[in-house]
PDB file of C-alpha atoms and ligand atoms in Angstrom:
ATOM      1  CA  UNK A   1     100.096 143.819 159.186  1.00 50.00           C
ATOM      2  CA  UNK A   2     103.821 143.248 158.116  1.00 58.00           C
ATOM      3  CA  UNK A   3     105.185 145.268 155.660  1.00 63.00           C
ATOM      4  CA  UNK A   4     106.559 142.607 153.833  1.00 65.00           C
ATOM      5  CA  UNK A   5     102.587 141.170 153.179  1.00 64.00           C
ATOM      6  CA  UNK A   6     101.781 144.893 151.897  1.00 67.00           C
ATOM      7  CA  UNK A   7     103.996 144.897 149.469  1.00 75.00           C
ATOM      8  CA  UNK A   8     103.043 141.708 148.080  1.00 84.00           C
ATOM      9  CA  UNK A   9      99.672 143.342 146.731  1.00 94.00           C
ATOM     10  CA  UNK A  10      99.630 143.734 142.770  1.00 97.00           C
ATOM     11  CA  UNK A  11      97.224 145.139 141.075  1.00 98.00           C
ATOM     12  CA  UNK A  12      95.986 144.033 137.563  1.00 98.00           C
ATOM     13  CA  UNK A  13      93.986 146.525 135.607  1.00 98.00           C
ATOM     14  CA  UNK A  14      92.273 144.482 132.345  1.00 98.00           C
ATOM     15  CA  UNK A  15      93.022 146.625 129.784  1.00 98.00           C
ATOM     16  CA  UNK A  16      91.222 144.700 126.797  1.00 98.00           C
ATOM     17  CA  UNK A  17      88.348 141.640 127.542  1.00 98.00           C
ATOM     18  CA  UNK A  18      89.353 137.875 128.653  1.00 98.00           C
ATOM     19  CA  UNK A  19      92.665 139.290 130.462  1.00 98.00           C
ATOM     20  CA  UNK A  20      93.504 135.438 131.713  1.00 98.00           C
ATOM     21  CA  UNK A  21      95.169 136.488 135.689  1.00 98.00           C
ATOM     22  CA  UNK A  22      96.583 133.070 136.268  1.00 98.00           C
ATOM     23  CA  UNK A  23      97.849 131.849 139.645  1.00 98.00           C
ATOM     24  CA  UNK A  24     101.450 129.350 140.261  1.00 98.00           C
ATOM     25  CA  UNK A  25     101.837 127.213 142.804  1.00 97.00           C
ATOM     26  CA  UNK A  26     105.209 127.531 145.468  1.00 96.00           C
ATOM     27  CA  UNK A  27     107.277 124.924 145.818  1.00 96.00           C
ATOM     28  CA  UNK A  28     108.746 121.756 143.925  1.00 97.00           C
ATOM     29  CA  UNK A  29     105.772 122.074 141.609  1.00 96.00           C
ATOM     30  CA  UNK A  30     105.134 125.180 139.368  1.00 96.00           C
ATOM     31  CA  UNK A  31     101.633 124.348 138.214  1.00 98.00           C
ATOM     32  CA  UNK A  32      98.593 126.774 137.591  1.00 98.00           C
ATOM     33  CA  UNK A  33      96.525 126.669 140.723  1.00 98.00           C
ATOM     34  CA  UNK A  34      93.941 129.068 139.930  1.00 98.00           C
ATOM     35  CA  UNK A  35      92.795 130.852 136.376  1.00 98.00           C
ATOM     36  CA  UNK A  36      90.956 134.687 136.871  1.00 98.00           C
ATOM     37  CA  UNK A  37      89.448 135.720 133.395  1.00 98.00           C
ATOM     38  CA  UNK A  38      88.928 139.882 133.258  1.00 98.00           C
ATOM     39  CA  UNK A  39      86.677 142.217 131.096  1.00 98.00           C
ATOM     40  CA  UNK A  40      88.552 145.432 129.945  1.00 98.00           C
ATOM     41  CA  UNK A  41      88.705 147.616 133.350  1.00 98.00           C
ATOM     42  CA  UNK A  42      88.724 145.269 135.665  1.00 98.00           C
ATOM     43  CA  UNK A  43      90.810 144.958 138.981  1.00 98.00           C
ATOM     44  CA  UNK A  44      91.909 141.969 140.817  1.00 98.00           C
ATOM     45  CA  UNK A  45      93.747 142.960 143.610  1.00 98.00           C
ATOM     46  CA  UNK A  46      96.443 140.055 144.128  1.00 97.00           C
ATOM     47  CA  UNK A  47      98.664 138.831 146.945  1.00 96.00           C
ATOM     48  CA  UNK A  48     101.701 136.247 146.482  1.00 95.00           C
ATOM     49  CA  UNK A  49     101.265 133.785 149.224  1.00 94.00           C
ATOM     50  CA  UNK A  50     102.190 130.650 151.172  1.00 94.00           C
ATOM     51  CA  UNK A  51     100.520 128.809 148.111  1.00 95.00           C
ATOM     52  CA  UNK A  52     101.146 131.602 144.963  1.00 96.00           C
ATOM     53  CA  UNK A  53     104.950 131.911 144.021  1.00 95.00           C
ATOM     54  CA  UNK A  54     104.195 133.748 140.582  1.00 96.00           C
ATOM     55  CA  UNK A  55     101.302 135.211 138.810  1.00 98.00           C
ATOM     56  CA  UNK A  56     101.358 134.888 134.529  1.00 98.00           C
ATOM     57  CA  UNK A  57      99.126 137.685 133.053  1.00 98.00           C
ATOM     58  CA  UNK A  58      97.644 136.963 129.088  1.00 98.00           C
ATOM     59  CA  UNK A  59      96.225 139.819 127.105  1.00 98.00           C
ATOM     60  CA  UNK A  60      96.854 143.618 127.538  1.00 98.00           C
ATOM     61  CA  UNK A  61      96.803 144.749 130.931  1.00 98.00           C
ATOM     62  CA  UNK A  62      98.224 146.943 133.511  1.00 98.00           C
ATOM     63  CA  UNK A  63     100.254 146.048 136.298  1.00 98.00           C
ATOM     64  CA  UNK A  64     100.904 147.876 139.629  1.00 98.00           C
ATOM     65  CA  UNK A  65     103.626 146.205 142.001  1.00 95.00           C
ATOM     66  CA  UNK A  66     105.503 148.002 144.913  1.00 93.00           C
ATOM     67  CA  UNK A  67     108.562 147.800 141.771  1.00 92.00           C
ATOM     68  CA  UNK A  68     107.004 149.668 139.797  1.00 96.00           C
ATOM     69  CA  UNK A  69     104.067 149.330 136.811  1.00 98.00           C
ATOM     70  CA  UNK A  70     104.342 147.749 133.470  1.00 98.00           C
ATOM     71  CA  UNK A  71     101.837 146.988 131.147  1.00 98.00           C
ATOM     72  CA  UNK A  72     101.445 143.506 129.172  1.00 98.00           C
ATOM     73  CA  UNK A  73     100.687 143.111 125.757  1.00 96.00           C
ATOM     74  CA  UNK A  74      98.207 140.797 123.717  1.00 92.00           C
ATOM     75  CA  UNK A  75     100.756 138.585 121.535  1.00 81.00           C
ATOM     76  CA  UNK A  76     100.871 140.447 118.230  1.00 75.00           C
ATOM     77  CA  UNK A  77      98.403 138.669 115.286  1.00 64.00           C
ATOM     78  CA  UNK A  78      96.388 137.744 118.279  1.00 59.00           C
ATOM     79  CA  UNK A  79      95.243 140.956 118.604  1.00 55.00           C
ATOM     80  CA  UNK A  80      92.423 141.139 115.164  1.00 55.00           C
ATOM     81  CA  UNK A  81      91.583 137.409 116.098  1.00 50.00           C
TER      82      UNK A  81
HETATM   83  N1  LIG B   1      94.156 130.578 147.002  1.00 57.01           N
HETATM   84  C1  LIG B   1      95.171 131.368 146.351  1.00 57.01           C
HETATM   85  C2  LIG B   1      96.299 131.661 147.360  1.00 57.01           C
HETATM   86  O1  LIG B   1      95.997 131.895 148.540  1.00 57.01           O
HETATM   87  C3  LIG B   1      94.528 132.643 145.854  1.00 57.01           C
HETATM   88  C4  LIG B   1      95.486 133.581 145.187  1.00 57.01           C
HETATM   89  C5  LIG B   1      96.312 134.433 145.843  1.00 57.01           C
HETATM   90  C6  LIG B   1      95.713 133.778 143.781  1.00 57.01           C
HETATM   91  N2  LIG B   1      97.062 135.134 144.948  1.00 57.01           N
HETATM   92  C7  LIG B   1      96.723 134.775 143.683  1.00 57.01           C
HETATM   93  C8  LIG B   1      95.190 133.251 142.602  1.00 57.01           C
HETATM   94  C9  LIG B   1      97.183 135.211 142.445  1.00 57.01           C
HETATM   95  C10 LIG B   1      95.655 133.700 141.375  1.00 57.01           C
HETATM   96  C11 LIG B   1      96.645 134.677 141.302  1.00 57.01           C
HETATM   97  O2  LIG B   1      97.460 131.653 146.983  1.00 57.01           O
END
């Protein structure tokens, strides 16, 4: 495989419950294609492809790119909803 596709892996670790993972399309277009929901610790393992130009994470979770990890948060007041 071609370096390049490796490195498009991320990682998304739910931290808390209903982590939305949620999937834009490439090209003219920037819809959402594709909505992942995720209970606290779990892992979708994510590529960016021919039809995935970005990825939008809601809720508190962890991220692991070939960059480097960061961790979203849940939008403060949200949080005791
Ligand atoms: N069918 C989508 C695609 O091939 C699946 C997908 C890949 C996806 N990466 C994603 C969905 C990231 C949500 C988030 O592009």
């Amino acid at each position: 495989m071609e370096e390049k596709q490796l490195k498009d892996f991320v990682v998304i670790k739910a931290v808390e419950d209903g982590v939305n993972v949620i999937g834009l399309t490439r090209g003219t277009d920037t819809k959402f294609h594709h909505s992942e929901k995720l209970d606290s610790g779990e892992v979708m393992i994510a590529q960016f492809t021919e039809h995935t130009s970005a990825i939008k994470i809601r809720g508190n979770a962890k991220i692991y790119t070939p960059y480097g990890e960061i961790e979203s948060e849940t939008r403060k007041g949200l949080a005791d909803k």
